[in-house]
Coordinates of N, CA and C in Angstrom, one line a residue:
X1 N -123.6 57.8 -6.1 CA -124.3 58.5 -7.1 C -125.4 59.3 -6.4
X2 N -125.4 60.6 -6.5 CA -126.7 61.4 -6.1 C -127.8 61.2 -7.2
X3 N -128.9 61.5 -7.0 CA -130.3 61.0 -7.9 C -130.6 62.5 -7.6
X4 N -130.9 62.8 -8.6 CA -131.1 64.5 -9.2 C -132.5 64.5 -9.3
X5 N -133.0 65.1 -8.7 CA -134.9 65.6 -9.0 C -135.2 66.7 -9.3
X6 N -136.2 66.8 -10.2 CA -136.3 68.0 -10.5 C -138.0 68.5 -10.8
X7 N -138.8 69.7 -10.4 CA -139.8 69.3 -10.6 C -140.5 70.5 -11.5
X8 N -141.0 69.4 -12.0 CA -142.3 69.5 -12.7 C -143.3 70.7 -12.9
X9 N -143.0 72.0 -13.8 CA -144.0 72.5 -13.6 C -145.4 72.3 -14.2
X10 N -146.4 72.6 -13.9 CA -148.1 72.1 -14.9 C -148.2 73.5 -15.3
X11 N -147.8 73.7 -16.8 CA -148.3 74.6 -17.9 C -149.2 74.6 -18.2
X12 N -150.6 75.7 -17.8 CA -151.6 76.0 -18.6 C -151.6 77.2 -19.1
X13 N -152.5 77.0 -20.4 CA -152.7 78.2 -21.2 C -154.3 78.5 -20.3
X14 N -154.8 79.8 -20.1 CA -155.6 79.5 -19.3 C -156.6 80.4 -20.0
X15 N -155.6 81.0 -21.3 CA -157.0 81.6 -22.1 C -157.1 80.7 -22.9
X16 N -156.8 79.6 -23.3 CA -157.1 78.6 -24.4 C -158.3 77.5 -24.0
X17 N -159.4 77.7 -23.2 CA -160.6 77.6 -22.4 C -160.8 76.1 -23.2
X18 N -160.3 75.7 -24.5 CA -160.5 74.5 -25.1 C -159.7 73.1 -24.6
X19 N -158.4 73.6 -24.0 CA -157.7 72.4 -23.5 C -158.0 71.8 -22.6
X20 N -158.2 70.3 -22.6 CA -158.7 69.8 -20.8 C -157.8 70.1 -19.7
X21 N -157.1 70.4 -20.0 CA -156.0 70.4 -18.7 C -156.4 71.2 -17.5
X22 N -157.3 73.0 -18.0 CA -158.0 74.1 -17.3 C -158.7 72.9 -16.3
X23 N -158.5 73.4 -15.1 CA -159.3 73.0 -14.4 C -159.1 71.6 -13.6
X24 N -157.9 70.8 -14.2 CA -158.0 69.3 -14.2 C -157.2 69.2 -12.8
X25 N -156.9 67.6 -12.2 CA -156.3 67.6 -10.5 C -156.6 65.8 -10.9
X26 N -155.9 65.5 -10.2 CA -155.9 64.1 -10.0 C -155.2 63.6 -11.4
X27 N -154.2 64.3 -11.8 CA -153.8 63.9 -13.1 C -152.4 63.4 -13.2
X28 N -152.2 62.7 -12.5 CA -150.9 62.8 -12.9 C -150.4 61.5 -13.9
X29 N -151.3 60.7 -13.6 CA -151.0 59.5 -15.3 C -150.9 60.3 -16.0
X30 N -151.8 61.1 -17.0 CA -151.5 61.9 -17.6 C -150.4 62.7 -18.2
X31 N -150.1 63.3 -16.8 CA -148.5 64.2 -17.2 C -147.6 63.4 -17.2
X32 N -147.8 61.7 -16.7 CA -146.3 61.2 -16.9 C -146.4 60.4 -18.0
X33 N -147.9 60.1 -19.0 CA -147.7 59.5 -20.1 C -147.2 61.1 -20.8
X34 N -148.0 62.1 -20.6 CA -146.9 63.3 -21.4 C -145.8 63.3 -21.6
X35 N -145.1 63.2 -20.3 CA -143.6 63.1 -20.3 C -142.8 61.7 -21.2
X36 N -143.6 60.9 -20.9 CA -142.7 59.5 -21.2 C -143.3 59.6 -22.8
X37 N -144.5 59.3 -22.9 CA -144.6 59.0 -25.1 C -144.3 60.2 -25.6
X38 N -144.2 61.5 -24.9 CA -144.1 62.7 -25.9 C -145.4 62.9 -26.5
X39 N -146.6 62.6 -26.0 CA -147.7 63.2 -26.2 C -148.3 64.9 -26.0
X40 N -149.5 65.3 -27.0 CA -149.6 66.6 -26.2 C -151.0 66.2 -25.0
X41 N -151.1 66.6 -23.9 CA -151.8 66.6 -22.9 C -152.9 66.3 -23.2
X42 N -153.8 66.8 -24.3 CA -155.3 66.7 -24.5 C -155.4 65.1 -25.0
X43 N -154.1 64.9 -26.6 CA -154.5 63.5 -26.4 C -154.1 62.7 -25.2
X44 N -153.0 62.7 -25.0 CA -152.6 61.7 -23.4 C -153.6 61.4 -22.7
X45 N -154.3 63.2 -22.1 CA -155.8 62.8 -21.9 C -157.0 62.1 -21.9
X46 N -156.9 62.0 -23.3 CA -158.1 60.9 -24.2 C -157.5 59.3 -24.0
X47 N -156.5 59.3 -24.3 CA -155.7 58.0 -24.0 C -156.1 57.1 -23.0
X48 N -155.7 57.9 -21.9 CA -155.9 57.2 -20.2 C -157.0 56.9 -20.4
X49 N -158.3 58.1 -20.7 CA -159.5 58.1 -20.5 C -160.3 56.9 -20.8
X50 N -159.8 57.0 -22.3 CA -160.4 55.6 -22.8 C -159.7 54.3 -22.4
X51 N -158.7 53.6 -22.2 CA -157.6 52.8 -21.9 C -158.0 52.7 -20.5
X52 N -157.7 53.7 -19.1 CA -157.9 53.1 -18.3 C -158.9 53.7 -17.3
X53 N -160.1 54.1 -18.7 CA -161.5 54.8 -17.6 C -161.0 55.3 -17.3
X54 N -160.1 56.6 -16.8 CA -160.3 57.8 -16.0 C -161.0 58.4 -16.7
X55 N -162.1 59.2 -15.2 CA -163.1 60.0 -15.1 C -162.3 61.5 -14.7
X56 N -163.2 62.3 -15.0 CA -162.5 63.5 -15.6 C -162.2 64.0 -13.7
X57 N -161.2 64.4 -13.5 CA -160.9 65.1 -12.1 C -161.0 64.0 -11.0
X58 N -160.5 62.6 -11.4 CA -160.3 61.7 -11.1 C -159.2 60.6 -11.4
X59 N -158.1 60.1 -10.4 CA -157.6 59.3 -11.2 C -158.2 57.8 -11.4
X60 N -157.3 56.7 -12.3 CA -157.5 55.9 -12.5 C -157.2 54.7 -11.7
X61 N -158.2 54.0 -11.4 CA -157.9 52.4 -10.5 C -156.4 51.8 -10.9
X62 N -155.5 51.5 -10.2 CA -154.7 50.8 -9.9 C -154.7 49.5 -10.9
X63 N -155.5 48.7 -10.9 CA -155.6 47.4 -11.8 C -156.1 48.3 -13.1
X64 N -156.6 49.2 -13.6 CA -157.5 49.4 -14.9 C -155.8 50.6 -15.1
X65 N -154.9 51.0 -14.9 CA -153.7 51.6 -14.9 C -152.6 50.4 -15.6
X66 N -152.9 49.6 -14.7 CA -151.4 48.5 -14.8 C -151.8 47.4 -15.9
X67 N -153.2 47.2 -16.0 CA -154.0 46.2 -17.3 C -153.6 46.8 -18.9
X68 N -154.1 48.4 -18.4 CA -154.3 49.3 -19.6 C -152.6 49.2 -19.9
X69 N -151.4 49.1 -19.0 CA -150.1 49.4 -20.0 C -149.5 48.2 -20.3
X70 N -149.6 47.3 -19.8 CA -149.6 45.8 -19.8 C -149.9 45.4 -21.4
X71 N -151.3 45.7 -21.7 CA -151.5 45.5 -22.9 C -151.0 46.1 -24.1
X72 N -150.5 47.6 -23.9 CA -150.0 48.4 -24.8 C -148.8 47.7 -25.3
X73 N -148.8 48.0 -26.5 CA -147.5 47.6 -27.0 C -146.5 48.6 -27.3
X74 N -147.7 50.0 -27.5 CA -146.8 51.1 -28.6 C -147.7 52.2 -28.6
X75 N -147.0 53.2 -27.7 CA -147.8 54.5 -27.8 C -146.7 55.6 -28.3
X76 N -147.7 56.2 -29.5 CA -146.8 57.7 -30.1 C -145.4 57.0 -30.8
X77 N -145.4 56.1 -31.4 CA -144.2 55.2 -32.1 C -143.0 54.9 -31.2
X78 N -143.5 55.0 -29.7 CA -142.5 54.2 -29.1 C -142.5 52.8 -28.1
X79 N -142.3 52.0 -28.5 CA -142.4 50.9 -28.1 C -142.7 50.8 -26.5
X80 N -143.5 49.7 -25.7 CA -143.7 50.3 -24.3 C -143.0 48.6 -23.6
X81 N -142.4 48.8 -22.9 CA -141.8 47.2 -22.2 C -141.8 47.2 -20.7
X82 N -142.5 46.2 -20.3 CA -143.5 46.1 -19.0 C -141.7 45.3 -18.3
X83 N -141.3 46.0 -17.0 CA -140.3 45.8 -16.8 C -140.3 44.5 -15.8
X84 N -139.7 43.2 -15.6 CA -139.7 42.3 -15.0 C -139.3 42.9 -13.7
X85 N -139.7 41.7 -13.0 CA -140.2 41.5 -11.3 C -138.0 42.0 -10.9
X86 N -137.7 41.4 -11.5 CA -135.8 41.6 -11.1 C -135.1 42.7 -10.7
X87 N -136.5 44.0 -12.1 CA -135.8 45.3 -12.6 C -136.3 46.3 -10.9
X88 N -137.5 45.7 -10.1 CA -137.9 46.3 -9.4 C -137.7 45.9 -8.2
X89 N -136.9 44.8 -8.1 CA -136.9 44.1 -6.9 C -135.6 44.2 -6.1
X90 N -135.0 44.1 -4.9 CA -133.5 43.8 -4.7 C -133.5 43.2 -3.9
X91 N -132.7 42.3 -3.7 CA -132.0 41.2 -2.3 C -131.6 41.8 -1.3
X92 N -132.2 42.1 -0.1 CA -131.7 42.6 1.1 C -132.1 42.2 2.3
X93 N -131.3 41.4 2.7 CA -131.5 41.6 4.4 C -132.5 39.9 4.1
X94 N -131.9 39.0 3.5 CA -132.5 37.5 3.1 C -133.8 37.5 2.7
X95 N -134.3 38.9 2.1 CA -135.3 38.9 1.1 C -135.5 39.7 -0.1
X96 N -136.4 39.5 -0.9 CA -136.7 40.3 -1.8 C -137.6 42.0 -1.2
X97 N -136.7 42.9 -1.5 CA -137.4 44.3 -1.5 C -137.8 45.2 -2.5
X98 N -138.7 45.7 -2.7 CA -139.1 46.7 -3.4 C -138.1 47.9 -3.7
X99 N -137.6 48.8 -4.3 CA -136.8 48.9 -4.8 C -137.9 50.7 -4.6
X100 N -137.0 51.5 -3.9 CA -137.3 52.7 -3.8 C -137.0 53.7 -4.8
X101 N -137.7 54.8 -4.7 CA -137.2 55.6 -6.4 C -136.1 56.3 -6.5
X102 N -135.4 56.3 -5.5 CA -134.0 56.8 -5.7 C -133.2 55.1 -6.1
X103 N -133.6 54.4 -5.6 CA -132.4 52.7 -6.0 C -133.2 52.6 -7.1
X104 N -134.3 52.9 -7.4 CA -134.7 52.6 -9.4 C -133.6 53.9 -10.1
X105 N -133.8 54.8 -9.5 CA -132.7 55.9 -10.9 C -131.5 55.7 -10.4
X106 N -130.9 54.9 -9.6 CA -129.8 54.6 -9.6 C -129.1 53.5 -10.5
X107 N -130.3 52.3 -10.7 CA -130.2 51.2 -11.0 C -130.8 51.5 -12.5
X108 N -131.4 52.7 -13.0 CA -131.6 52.8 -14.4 C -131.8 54.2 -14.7
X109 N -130.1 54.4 -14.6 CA -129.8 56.3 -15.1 C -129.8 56.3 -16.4
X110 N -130.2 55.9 -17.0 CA -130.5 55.7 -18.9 C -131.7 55.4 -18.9
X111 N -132.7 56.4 -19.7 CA -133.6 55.5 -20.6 C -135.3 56.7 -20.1
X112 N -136.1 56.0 -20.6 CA -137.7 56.9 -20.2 C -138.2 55.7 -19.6
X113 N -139.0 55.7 -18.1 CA -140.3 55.0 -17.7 C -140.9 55.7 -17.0
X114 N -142.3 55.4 -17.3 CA -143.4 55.3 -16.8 C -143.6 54.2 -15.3
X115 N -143.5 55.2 -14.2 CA -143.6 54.3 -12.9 C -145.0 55.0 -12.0
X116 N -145.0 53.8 -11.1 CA -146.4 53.7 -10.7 C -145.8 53.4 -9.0
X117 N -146.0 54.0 -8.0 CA -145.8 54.0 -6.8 C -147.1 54.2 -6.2
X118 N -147.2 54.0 -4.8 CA -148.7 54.0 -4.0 C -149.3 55.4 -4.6
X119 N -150.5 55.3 -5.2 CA -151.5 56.5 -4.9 C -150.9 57.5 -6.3
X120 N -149.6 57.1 -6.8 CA -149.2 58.2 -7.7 C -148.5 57.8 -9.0
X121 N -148.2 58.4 -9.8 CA -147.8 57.6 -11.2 C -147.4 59.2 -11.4
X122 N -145.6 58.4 -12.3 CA -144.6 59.7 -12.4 C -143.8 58.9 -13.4
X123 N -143.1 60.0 -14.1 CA -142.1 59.7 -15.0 C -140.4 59.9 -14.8
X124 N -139.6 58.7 -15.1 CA -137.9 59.0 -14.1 C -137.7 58.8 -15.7
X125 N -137.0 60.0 -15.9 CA -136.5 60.3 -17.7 C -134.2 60.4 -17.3
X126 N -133.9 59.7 -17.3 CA -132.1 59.7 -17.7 C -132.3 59.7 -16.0
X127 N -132.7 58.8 -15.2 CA -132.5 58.9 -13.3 C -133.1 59.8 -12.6
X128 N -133.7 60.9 -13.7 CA -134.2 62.3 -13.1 C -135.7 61.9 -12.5
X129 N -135.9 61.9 -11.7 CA -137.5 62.3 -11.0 C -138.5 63.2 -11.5
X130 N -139.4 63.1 -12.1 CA -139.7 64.6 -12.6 C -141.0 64.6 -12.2
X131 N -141.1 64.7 -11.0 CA -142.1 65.2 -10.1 C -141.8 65.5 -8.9
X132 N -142.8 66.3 -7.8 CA -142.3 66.3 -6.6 C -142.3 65.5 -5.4
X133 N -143.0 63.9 -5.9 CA -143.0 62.6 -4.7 C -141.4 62.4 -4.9
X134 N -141.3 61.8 -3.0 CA -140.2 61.8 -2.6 C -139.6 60.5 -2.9
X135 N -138.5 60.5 -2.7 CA -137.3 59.3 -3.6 C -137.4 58.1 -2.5
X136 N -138.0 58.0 -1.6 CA -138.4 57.0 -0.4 C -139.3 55.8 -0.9
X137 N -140.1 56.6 -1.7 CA -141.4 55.9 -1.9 C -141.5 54.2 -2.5
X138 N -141.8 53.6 -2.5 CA -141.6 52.1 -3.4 C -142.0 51.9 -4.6
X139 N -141.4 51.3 -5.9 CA -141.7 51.2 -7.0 C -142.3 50.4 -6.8
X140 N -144.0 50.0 -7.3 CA -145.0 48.7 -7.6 C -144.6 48.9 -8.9
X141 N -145.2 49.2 -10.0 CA -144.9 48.7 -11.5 C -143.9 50.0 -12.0
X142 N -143.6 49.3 -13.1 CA -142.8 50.3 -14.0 C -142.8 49.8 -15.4
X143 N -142.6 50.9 -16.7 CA -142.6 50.3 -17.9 C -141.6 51.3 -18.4
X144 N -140.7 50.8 -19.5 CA -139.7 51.4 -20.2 C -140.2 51.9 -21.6
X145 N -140.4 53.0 -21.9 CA -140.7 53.3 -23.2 C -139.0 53.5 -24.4
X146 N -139.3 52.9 -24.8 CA -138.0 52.8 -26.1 C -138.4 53.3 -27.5
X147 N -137.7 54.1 -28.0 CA -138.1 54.7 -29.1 C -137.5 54.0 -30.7

């Protein structure tokens, strides 16, 4: 199975001087709760913000990220399910391995999550990648949004 990526462009309106997005960097929770609940940007925005303290042109701590979705049950009417240690893990080589993002959209070419790799947080919608971090990288958390 080849793992299809595709990337992500960041649409601003740049005369619409009211949207937070103008100006923004360090966002990428944001564009992948975009992608994954079907929110529009400004609330997504407010979401993180409040949920997991991010500061504006900053991302959000690692633990105040993974707390904040952990406790979610349900954002934008779709159910959020914190994916077991199994979904991320694989048996290789007489241990447990972390599970790179090309063996996660291999191992779950159906469905929307919200995944969280070193330093970055992205959305794999039907195996697709939809950003430009590379398919090497190691899945730490992931959550499945179900509608």
């Amino acid at each position: 199975m080849v793992v299809r990526t595709f990337i992500s462009i960041k649409v601003m309106d740049m005369n619409n001087k009211n949207t937070l997005q103008a100006g923004e960097r360090s966002d990428c929770t944001v564009r992948a709760l975009v992608k994954t609940a079907g929110l529009a940007y400004d609330d997504a925005w407010k979401w993180v913000a409040s949920k997991m303290q991010r500061r504006p042109r900053r991302g959000p701590s690692l633990r105040a990220a993974v707390d904040a979705m952990n406790d979610t049950q349900q954002i934008n009417g779709k159910k959020v399910k914190t994916l077991k240690r199994n979904r991320l893990t694989r048996f290789l080589n007489g241990a447990d391995r972390k599970m790179s993002l090309k063996t996660f959209c291999q191992h779950n070419p159906v469905g929307t999550f919200y995944v969280l790799v070193r330093g970055h947080a992205l959305a794999v919608i039907d195996g697709r990648i939809t950003d430009y971090t590379k398919a090497g990288k190691r899945v730490t958390h992931a959550w499945e949004f179900v509608s």
